[in-house]
Amino acid sequence: MTPEESIALIKANLQEVLNPEIIDDVILTQKRHLKVYWGTATTGKPHCGYFVPMVKLAELLAAGCEIKILLADLHAYLDNMKAPLELIEQRAKYYSFLIKSSLKALNVDITKLTFVQGSSYQKSEAYTMDRFKLEGITRISVAQKAGAEVVKQTADPLLGGLVYPLMQALDEEYLGVDAQFGGVDQRKIFTYALENLPKIGYRPRAHLMNTMIPGLGEAQKMSSSEPDSKIDLLETPEAVAKKLKKAVCVPKKLEGNGVIAFVEHVIFRALALRTGGTPSFKVERRDAEPIVYDDIEKLKSDYEQDILTPQLLKSALTTALNELLAPIRKEFEESEEWQRVTELAYPPEVKDVKPKKQKKEIDPAKREAALAAKAAALAVKDAPSEQ
């Protein structure tokens, strides 16, 4: 791959790139591989939307990039305590298992990746001092705006949520990278980093942003906190089929269609990676020959014309997705350590059981008196009335 081809692949299939000239300078002028990091806060169980950044990471590896995956455990706690402190260590391990397995399912050589746990360096003296420097020059309104689409927003925000974007900016320096990769929902954090890292003596980085695919329900994007909007990577085949059957998929409408978006941004690119060539997406039909798509635009056109119906599309997606998830499920089922970590990372919720009200014991003497009074009242009631 020539330097120009490498640059083209790095910038391909993205919604936006900030400071692309940094990428050009590293590859064309400095003549070295681009160093990139992708971070994920280790909160809820990863869902199939994670395949969007996974396929891009695969493309970056193919372009010769050096990739660091940040398991942002402290960020998981700072985001409104989505991961309790006592669970973040185990959740980081769970994410490591699942991300590695997902990349292998995409036919990616994971020996070229480096995994870094955020708490391994974010508690150091140097990092803490730099965080203080950013806190000293950042207004609350700026911190709120930076994390608006990533950190859970409340009327009275916790301080941890305000520090979250500052730390994400600092991670670029402490991981020693040229670029950060993330979803377009991270854009405000990326622009915060571009504007503020130079103020404390650090160089700006490039930022690569993938599109965010809509959820399968009414949610705007797949989210761990919206069960109906996403499919977990370890869902059973039956659960996958059930969720896709219920997915919102308006006939002939492409805009906001989570099923179409999933086929385009996950299935087509995953199939290409797994085969090392052109994707082949088969749609079985009951009374006709199957349709095989190798071009997403043709699939979209057929959907708009109702040649490809929501029912046919959902059925084909169910088959393709279950094939993609099968090696991940198999690895989980064969790994006792992964299963043990899952139990520790996501223990079942213990519901508070209200104690039953105990009947008050009545004093025997009072009970006898009450019975005698009741009998006397009945005797008076039943007595013959005087004429």
CSV table of C-alpha atoms in Angstrom, one decimal:
chain,number,residue,atom,x,y,z
A,1,MET,CA,0.0,0.0,0.0
A,2,THR,CA,1.4,3.4,-1.0
A,3,PRO,CA,1.4,6.3,1.4
A,4,GLU,CA,-1.5,7.9,-0.6
A,5,GLU,CA,-3.5,4.7,-0.5
A,6,SER,CA,-2.9,4.4,3.3
A,7,ILE,CA,-4.2,8.0,3.8
A,8,ALA,CA,-7.2,7.3,1.6
A,9,LEU,CA,-8.1,4.2,3.6
A,10,ILE,CA,-7.6,6.0,7.0
A,11,LYS,CA,-10.1,8.7,5.9
A,12,ALA,CA,-12.6,6.3,4.2
A,13,ASN,CA,-16.1,5.4,5.6
A,14,LEU,CA,-16.0,8.3,8.2
A,15,GLN,CA,-18.6,11.0,8.7
A,16,GLU,CA,-15.9,13.7,9.5
A,17,VAL,CA,-12.2,14.2,10.0
A,18,LEU,CA,-10.8,17.1,12.0
A,19,ASN,CA,-7.3,18.4,11.2
A,20,PRO,CA,-6.7,15.9,8.4
A,21,GLU,CA,-3.4,17.7,7.6
A,22,ILE,CA,-1.9,16.0,10.7
A,23,ILE,CA,-2.5,12.6,9.1
A,24,ASP,CA,-0.9,13.7,5.9
A,25,ASP,CA,2.1,15.1,7.7
A,26,VAL,CA,2.8,12.0,9.7
A,27,ILE,CA,2.6,9.7,6.7
A,28,LEU,CA,4.0,11.8,3.9
A,29,THR,CA,6.5,14.1,5.7
A,30,GLN,CA,7.5,12.1,8.9
A,31,LYS,CA,7.2,8.9,6.9
A,32,ARG,CA,6.0,6.8,9.8
A,33,HIS,CA,2.8,4.9,10.8
A,34,LEU,CA,-0.1,6.9,12.2
A,35,LYS,CA,-0.7,6.2,15.9
A,36,VAL,CA,-4.4,6.2,16.8
A,37,TYR,CA,-6.4,5.5,19.9
A,38,TRP,CA,-10.0,4.5,20.4
A,39,GLY,CA,-11.5,4.6,23.9
A,40,THR,CA,-14.6,3.0,25.4
A,41,ALA,CA,-16.0,3.6,28.8
A,42,THR,CA,-16.6,0.2,30.4
A,43,THR,CA,-20.2,0.6,31.5
A,44,GLY,CA,-23.0,-1.7,30.2
A,45,LYS,CA,-22.5,-4.8,28.1
A,46,PRO,CA,-21.3,-3.9,24.6
A,47,HIS,CA,-23.9,-4.2,21.8
A,48,CYS,CA,-23.8,-4.8,18.1
A,49,GLY,CA,-23.4,-1.1,17.4
A,50,TYR,CA,-19.8,-1.7,18.5
A,51,PHE,CA,-19.1,-3.4,15.2
A,52,VAL,CA,-19.2,0.1,13.6
A,53,PRO,CA,-15.9,1.2,15.3
A,54,MET,CA,-14.6,-2.4,15.1
A,55,VAL,CA,-14.7,-2.5,11.3
A,56,LYS,CA,-13.1,1.0,11.1
A,57,LEU,CA,-10.3,-0.2,13.5
A,58,ALA,CA,-9.8,-3.1,11.0
A,59,GLU,CA,-9.4,-0.6,8.2
A,60,LEU,CA,-7.0,1.4,10.2
A,61,LEU,CA,-4.9,-1.7,10.9
A,62,ALA,CA,-4.9,-2.5,7.2
A,63,ALA,CA,-3.7,1.0,6.5
A,64,GLY,CA,-0.7,0.4,8.7
A,65,CYS,CA,-1.8,2.3,11.8
A,66,GLU,CA,-0.7,1.5,15.3
A,67,ILE,CA,-3.8,1.2,17.4
A,68,LYS,CA,-4.3,1.6,21.2
A,69,ILE,CA,-7.7,0.6,22.7
A,70,LEU,CA,-8.3,2.5,25.9
A,71,LEU,CA,-10.5,0.7,28.4
A,72,ALA,CA,-11.7,3.8,30.1
A,73,ASP,CA,-12.7,2.4,33.5
A,74,LEU,CA,-12.5,5.6,35.5
A,75,HIS,CA,-14.6,7.3,32.8
A,76,ALA,CA,-17.2,4.6,33.4
A,77,TYR,CA,-17.5,5.7,37.0
A,78,LEU,CA,-17.4,9.4,36.3
A,79,ASP,CA,-20.3,9.2,33.9
A,80,ASN,CA,-23.0,9.4,36.6
A,81,MET,CA,-21.5,6.3,38.2
A,82,LYS,CA,-22.8,4.0,35.5
A,83,ALA,CA,-20.1,1.5,36.7
A,84,PRO,CA,-19.6,1.4,40.5
A,85,LEU,CA,-16.0,1.6,41.6
A,86,GLU,CA,-16.1,-2.0,43.0
A,87,LEU,CA,-17.0,-3.3,39.5
A,88,ILE,CA,-14.9,-1.3,37.1
A,89,GLU,CA,-11.9,-3.7,37.3
A,90,GLN,CA,-14.0,-6.7,36.3
A,91,ARG,CA,-15.9,-4.7,33.6
A,92,ALA,CA,-12.6,-3.7,32.0
A,93,LYS,CA,-11.7,-7.4,31.8
A,94,TYR,CA,-15.1,-8.2,30.3
A,95,TYR,CA,-14.7,-5.5,27.6
A,96,SER,CA,-11.2,-6.8,26.8
A,97,PHE,CA,-12.6,-10.3,26.3
A,98,LEU,CA,-15.5,-9.1,24.1
A,99,ILE,CA,-13.5,-6.6,22.0
A,100,LYS,CA,-10.8,-9.1,21.2
A,101,SER,CA,-13.4,-11.8,20.3
A,102,SER,CA,-15.4,-9.3,18.1
A,103,LEU,CA,-12.2,-8.3,16.2
A,104,LYS,CA,-11.3,-11.9,15.6
A,105,ALA,CA,-14.8,-12.5,14.3
A,106,LEU,CA,-14.1,-9.8,11.7
A,107,ASN,CA,-10.9,-11.6,10.7
A,108,VAL,CA,-8.6,-9.0,12.3
A,109,ASP,CA,-5.1,-9.8,13.6
A,110,ILE,CA,-5.3,-8.6,17.2
A,111,THR,CA,-1.6,-9.0,17.8
A,112,LYS,CA,-1.2,-5.5,16.2
A,113,LEU,CA,-3.4,-4.0,18.9
A,114,THR,CA,-2.4,-2.6,22.4
A,115,PHE,CA,-5.0,-2.5,25.2
A,116,VAL,CA,-4.5,0.1,27.9
A,117,GLN,CA,-6.6,0.4,31.1
A,118,GLY,CA,-7.3,4.1,31.9
A,119,SER,CA,-6.6,3.7,35.7
A,120,SER,CA,-3.1,2.4,35.0
A,121,TYR,CA,-1.9,6.0,34.3
A,122,GLN,CA,-4.8,8.4,35.1
A,123,LYS,CA,-4.0,8.2,38.8
A,124,SER,CA,-0.4,9.3,38.4
A,125,GLU,CA,1.0,12.5,39.8
A,126,ALA,CA,1.8,14.0,36.3
A,127,TYR,CA,-1.6,13.2,34.9
A,128,THR,CA,-3.3,14.6,38.0
A,129,MET,CA,-1.4,17.9,37.7
A,130,ASP,CA,-2.3,18.2,34.1
A,131,ARG,CA,-5.9,17.6,34.9
A,132,PHE,CA,-5.7,20.4,37.5
A,133,LYS,CA,-4.3,22.7,34.8
A,134,LEU,CA,-7.2,22.0,32.5
A,135,GLU,CA,-9.7,22.4,35.4
A,136,GLY,CA,-8.1,25.8,36.1
A,137,ILE,CA,-8.8,27.1,32.6
A,138,THR,CA,-12.2,25.4,31.9
A,139,ARG,CA,-15.5,27.0,32.7
A,140,ILE,CA,-18.4,24.8,33.9
A,141,SER,CA,-20.4,25.8,30.9
A,142,VAL,CA,-17.6,24.7,28.5
A,143,ALA,CA,-17.2,21.4,30.3
A,144,GLN,CA,-21.0,20.8,30.1
A,145,LYS,CA,-21.1,21.6,26.4
A,146,ALA,CA,-18.1,19.3,25.7
A,147,GLY,CA,-19.7,16.3,27.2
A,148,ALA,CA,-23.3,17.1,26.2
A,149,GLU,CA,-23.7,14.1,23.8
A,150,VAL,CA,-21.6,11.6,25.8
A,151,VAL,CA,-22.0,12.1,29.5
A,152,LYS,CA,-25.5,11.7,31.1
A,153,GLN,CA,-27.0,15.2,31.5
A,154,THR,CA,-28.9,16.3,34.6
A,155,ALA,CA,-30.2,19.6,35.8
A,156,ASP,CA,-27.7,19.5,38.7
A,157,PRO,CA,-24.7,17.7,37.2
A,158,LEU,CA,-22.1,15.8,39.2
A,159,LEU,CA,-18.6,17.1,39.2
A,160,GLY,CA,-17.3,13.8,37.7
A,161,GLY,CA,-19.3,14.3,34.5
A,162,LEU,CA,-17.7,17.7,34.1
A,163,VAL,CA,-14.2,16.3,34.5
A,164,TYR,CA,-14.9,13.5,32.0
A,165,PRO,CA,-14.2,15.4,28.7
A,166,LEU,CA,-11.1,17.0,30.3
A,167,MET,CA,-9.6,13.6,30.9
A,168,GLN,CA,-10.5,12.3,27.5
A,169,ALA,CA,-8.6,15.2,26.0
A,170,LEU,CA,-5.5,14.5,28.2
A,171,ASP,CA,-5.6,10.8,27.2
A,172,GLU,CA,-4.4,11.8,23.7
A,173,GLU,CA,-1.1,13.1,25.2
A,174,TYR,CA,-0.6,10.3,27.7
A,175,LEU,CA,-1.3,7.6,25.1
A,176,GLY,CA,1.3,9.2,22.8
A,177,VAL,CA,-1.0,9.2,19.7
A,178,ASP,CA,-1.4,11.3,16.6
A,179,ALA,CA,-5.1,10.9,16.3
A,180,GLN,CA,-8.2,9.9,18.3
A,181,PHE,CA,-11.0,7.9,16.7
A,182,GLY,CA,-14.6,7.8,18.0
A,183,GLY,CA,-18.2,8.4,17.1
A,184,VAL,CA,-19.5,11.7,15.8
A,185,ASP,CA,-21.2,12.1,19.2
A,186,GLN,CA,-17.7,12.7,20.5
A,187,ARG,CA,-17.2,15.8,18.3
A,188,LYS,CA,-17.6,18.4,21.1
A,189,ILE,CA,-15.0,16.6,23.2
A,190,PHE,CA,-12.7,16.5,20.2
A,191,THR,CA,-13.0,20.2,19.6
A,192,TYR,CA,-12.4,20.9,23.3
A,193,ALA,CA,-9.2,18.9,23.1
A,194,LEU,CA,-8.1,20.8,20.0
A,195,GLU,CA,-8.7,24.2,21.7
A,196,ASN,CA,-7.3,23.4,25.1
A,197,LEU,CA,-4.4,20.9,24.9
A,198,PRO,CA,-2.2,23.6,23.3
A,199,LYS,CA,-3.0,25.9,26.3
A,200,ILE,CA,-1.1,23.6,28.6
A,201,GLY,CA,1.8,22.9,26.2
A,202,TYR,CA,0.6,19.9,24.2
A,203,ARG,CA,0.1,19.6,20.5
A,204,PRO,CA,-3.3,19.2,18.8
A,205,ARG,CA,-4.3,15.8,17.3
A,206,ALA,CA,-6.4,14.7,14.4
A,207,HIS,CA,-9.8,13.3,15.0
A,208,LEU,CA,-11.6,10.6,13.1
A,209,MET,CA,-15.4,10.2,13.5
A,210,ASN,CA,-17.6,7.4,12.4
A,211,THR,CA,-21.4,7.8,11.9
A,212,MET,CA,-23.7,6.8,14.7
A,213,ILE,CA,-26.3,4.2,13.5
A,214,PRO,CA,-29.9,4.5,14.7
A,215,GLY,CA,-31.3,2.1,17.2
A,216,LEU,CA,-33.6,-0.7,16.4
A,217,GLY,CA,-36.5,0.9,18.3
A,218,GLU,CA,-37.4,4.5,18.6
A,219,ALA,CA,-34.0,5.5,20.1
A,220,GLN,CA,-31.8,7.8,18.0
A,221,LYS,CA,-28.8,5.5,18.5
A,222,MET,CA,-28.0,2.1,19.9
A,223,SER,CA,-27.4,2.5,23.6
A,224,SER,CA,-26.6,0.1,26.5
A,225,SER,CA,-29.2,2.0,28.6
A,226,GLU,CA,-32.0,1.4,26.0
A,227,PRO,CA,-32.5,-2.5,25.9
A,228,ASP,CA,-35.0,-2.3,23.0
A,229,SER,CA,-32.7,-0.3,20.8
A,230,LYS,CA,-29.8,-2.7,20.7
A,231,ILE,CA,-28.7,-6.3,20.4
A,232,ASP,CA,-25.9,-7.5,22.8
A,233,LEU,CA,-23.0,-9.3,21.3
A,234,LEU,CA,-23.7,-12.4,23.3
A,235,GLU,CA,-27.4,-12.6,22.6
A,236,THR,CA,-28.8,-16.0,21.7
A,237,PRO,CA,-29.9,-16.7,18.1
A,238,GLU,CA,-33.5,-16.7,19.3
A,239,ALA,CA,-33.2,-13.4,21.1
A,240,VAL,CA,-31.6,-11.8,18.0
A,241,ALA,CA,-34.5,-13.1,15.8
A,242,LYS,CA,-37.0,-11.8,18.3
A,243,LYS,CA,-35.5,-8.3,18.6
A,244,LEU,CA,-35.1,-7.9,14.9
A,245,LYS,CA,-38.6,-9.0,14.3
A,246,LYS,CA,-39.8,-6.2,16.6
A,247,ALA,CA,-37.4,-3.6,15.1
A,248,VAL,CA,-38.8,-0.4,13.6
A,249,CYS,CA,-38.4,-0.7,9.8
A,250,VAL,CA,-40.8,1.5,7.9
A,251,PRO,CA,-41.4,0.2,4.3
A,252,LYS,CA,-39.7,2.2,1.5
A,253,LYS,CA,-38.1,4.6,4.0
A,254,LEU,CA,-34.3,4.9,4.4
A,255,GLU,CA,-33.9,7.9,6.6
A,256,GLY,CA,-33.7,7.0,10.3
A,257,ASN,CA,-34.1,3.3,9.5
A,258,GLY,CA,-31.9,1.4,12.0
A,259,VAL,CA,-32.2,-1.9,10.1
A,260,ILE,CA,-31.0,-0.5,6.8
A,261,ALA,CA,-28.2,1.4,8.6
A,262,PHE,CA,-27.1,-1.7,10.4
A,263,VAL,CA,-26.9,-3.7,7.2
A,264,GLU,CA,-24.9,-0.8,5.5
A,265,HIS,CA,-22.4,0.1,8.3
A,266,VAL,CA,-22.0,-3.3,10.0
A,267,ILE,CA,-23.0,-6.3,7.9
A,268,PHE,CA,-21.7,-5.2,4.4
A,269,ARG,CA,-18.3,-4.1,5.8
A,270,ALA,CA,-18.1,-7.1,8.1
A,271,LEU,CA,-18.7,-9.5,5.3
A,272,ALA,CA,-16.0,-7.7,3.2
A,273,LEU,CA,-13.5,-8.0,6.0
A,274,ARG,CA,-14.3,-11.7,6.7
A,275,THR,CA,-14.0,-12.7,3.1
A,276,GLY,CA,-11.2,-10.3,2.2
A,277,GLY,CA,-13.2,-9.2,-0.8
A,278,THR,CA,-16.6,-8.1,-2.0
A,279,PRO,CA,-19.5,-8.6,0.4
A,280,SER,CA,-22.3,-11.0,-0.5
A,281,PHE,CA,-25.6,-10.4,1.4
A,282,LYS,CA,-28.2,-13.0,0.5
A,283,VAL,CA,-31.9,-12.4,0.9
A,284,GLU,CA,-34.0,-15.6,0.8
A,285,ARG,CA,-37.5,-15.5,-0.8
A,286,ARG,CA,-40.2,-18.1,-0.3
A,287,ASP,CA,-41.5,-18.3,-3.9
A,288,ALA,CA,-38.6,-17.0,-5.9
A,289,GLU,CA,-34.8,-17.2,-6.3
A,290,PRO,CA,-32.8,-15.5,-3.6
A,291,ILE,CA,-31.5,-12.0,-4.2
A,292,VAL,CA,-27.7,-11.5,-3.6
A,293,TYR,CA,-26.5,-8.0,-3.0
A,294,ASP,CA,-22.9,-6.9,-3.3
A,295,ASP,CA,-23.7,-3.2,-3.6
A,296,ILE,CA,-25.4,-1.4,-0.7
A,297,GLU,CA,-26.8,1.3,-3.1
A,298,LYS,CA,-28.7,-1.4,-5.1
A,299,LEU,CA,-30.1,-2.8,-1.8
A,300,LYS,CA,-31.3,0.7,-0.8
A,301,SER,CA,-32.9,1.3,-4.2
A,302,ASP,CA,-34.7,-2.0,-4.1
A,303,TYR,CA,-35.9,-1.2,-0.6
A,304,GLU,CA,-37.3,2.2,-1.7
A,305,GLN,CA,-39.1,0.5,-4.5
A,306,ASP,CA,-40.5,-2.2,-2.1
A,307,ILE,CA,-38.8,-5.0,-4.1
A,308,LEU,CA,-37.0,-5.7,-0.8
A,309,THR,CA,-39.6,-5.6,2.0
A,310,PRO,CA,-39.0,-5.1,5.7
A,311,GLN,CA,-39.9,-8.8,6.4
A,312,LEU,CA,-37.3,-10.1,3.8
A,313,LEU,CA,-34.7,-7.7,5.0
A,314,LYS,CA,-35.1,-8.6,8.7
A,315,SER,CA,-35.0,-12.3,7.9
A,316,ALA,CA,-31.7,-11.9,5.9
A,317,LEU,CA,-30.2,-9.7,8.6
A,318,THR,CA,-31.1,-12.2,11.3
A,319,THR,CA,-29.2,-14.9,9.4
A,320,ALA,CA,-26.2,-12.7,8.7
A,321,LEU,CA,-25.9,-11.3,12.2
A,322,ASN,CA,-26.2,-14.7,13.9
A,323,GLU,CA,-23.4,-16.0,11.6
A,324,LEU,CA,-21.3,-13.0,12.7
A,325,LEU,CA,-22.0,-13.5,16.4
A,326,ALA,CA,-21.6,-17.3,16.4
A,327,PRO,CA,-17.8,-17.4,16.9
A,328,ILE,CA,-18.1,-14.8,19.7
A,329,ARG,CA,-20.8,-16.9,21.5
A,330,LYS,CA,-18.7,-20.0,21.0
A,331,GLU,CA,-15.6,-18.5,22.5
A,332,PHE,CA,-17.6,-17.3,25.5
A,333,GLU,CA,-19.1,-20.7,26.0
A,334,GLU,CA,-15.6,-22.3,26.0
A,335,SER,CA,-14.0,-19.8,28.3
A,336,GLU,CA,-14.6,-20.4,32.0
A,337,GLU,CA,-12.6,-17.3,32.9
A,338,TRP,CA,-14.7,-15.1,30.7
A,339,GLN,CA,-17.9,-16.5,32.2
A,340,ARG,CA,-16.5,-16.0,35.7
A,341,VAL,CA,-15.5,-12.4,34.9
A,342,THR,CA,-19.1,-11.8,33.5
A,343,GLU,CA,-20.6,-12.9,36.8
A,344,LEU,CA,-18.3,-10.5,38.7
A,345,ALA,CA,-18.7,-7.6,36.3
A,346,TYR,CA,-22.5,-7.8,36.0
A,347,PRO,CA,-23.9,-9.4,39.2
A,348,PRO,CA,-27.7,-9.9,39.3
A,349,GLU,CA,-29.5,-7.0,40.8
A,350,VAL,CA,-30.8,-7.7,44.3
A,351,LYS,CA,-34.3,-6.3,44.8
A,352,ASP,CA,-35.3,-5.0,48.1
A,353,VAL,CA,-37.9,-7.2,49.6
A,354,LYS,CA,-40.3,-5.4,52.0
A,355,PRO,CA,-40.9,-7.4,55.2
A,356,LYS,CA,-44.4,-8.7,55.6
A,357,LYS,CA,-46.5,-7.0,58.3
A,358,GLN,CA,-46.9,-9.2,61.3
A,359,LYS,CA,-50.3,-9.4,62.8
A,360,LYS,CA,-50.5,-7.9,66.3
A,361,GLU,CA,-51.2,-10.4,69.0
A,362,ILE,CA,-54.4,-9.6,71.0
A,363,ASP,CA,-54.4,-10.0,74.7
A,364,PRO,CA,-56.5,-13.1,75.7
A,365,ALA,CA,-58.4,-11.2,78.3
A,366,LYS,CA,-59.3,-8.4,75.9
A,367,ARG,CA,-60.3,-11.0,73.3
A,368,GLU,CA,-62.7,-12.7,75.8
A,369,ALA,CA,-64.2,-9.3,76.8
A,370,ALA,CA,-64.7,-8.4,73.1
A,371,LEU,CA,-66.5,-11.8,72.4
A,372,ALA,CA,-68.7,-11.3,75.5
A,373,ALA,CA,-69.7,-7.8,74.4
A,374,LYS,CA,-70.5,-9.1,70.9
A,375,ALA,CA,-72.7,-11.9,72.3
A,376,ALA,CA,-74.6,-9.5,74.5
A,377,ALA,CA,-75.3,-7.2,71.6
A,378,LEU,CA,-76.6,-10.1,69.5
A,379,ALA,CA,-78.8,-11.2,72.4
A,380,VAL,CA,-80.4,-7.8,72.6
A,381,LYS,CA,-80.9,-7.7,68.8
A,382,ASP,CA,-82.7,-11.1,68.8
A,383,ALA,CA,-84.9,-10.4,71.8
A,384,PRO,CA,-88.7,-10.1,71.0
A,385,SER,CA,-89.8,-6.4,70.8
A,386,GLU,CA,-92.5,-5.2,73.2
A,387,GLN,CA,-96.0,-4.2,71.9
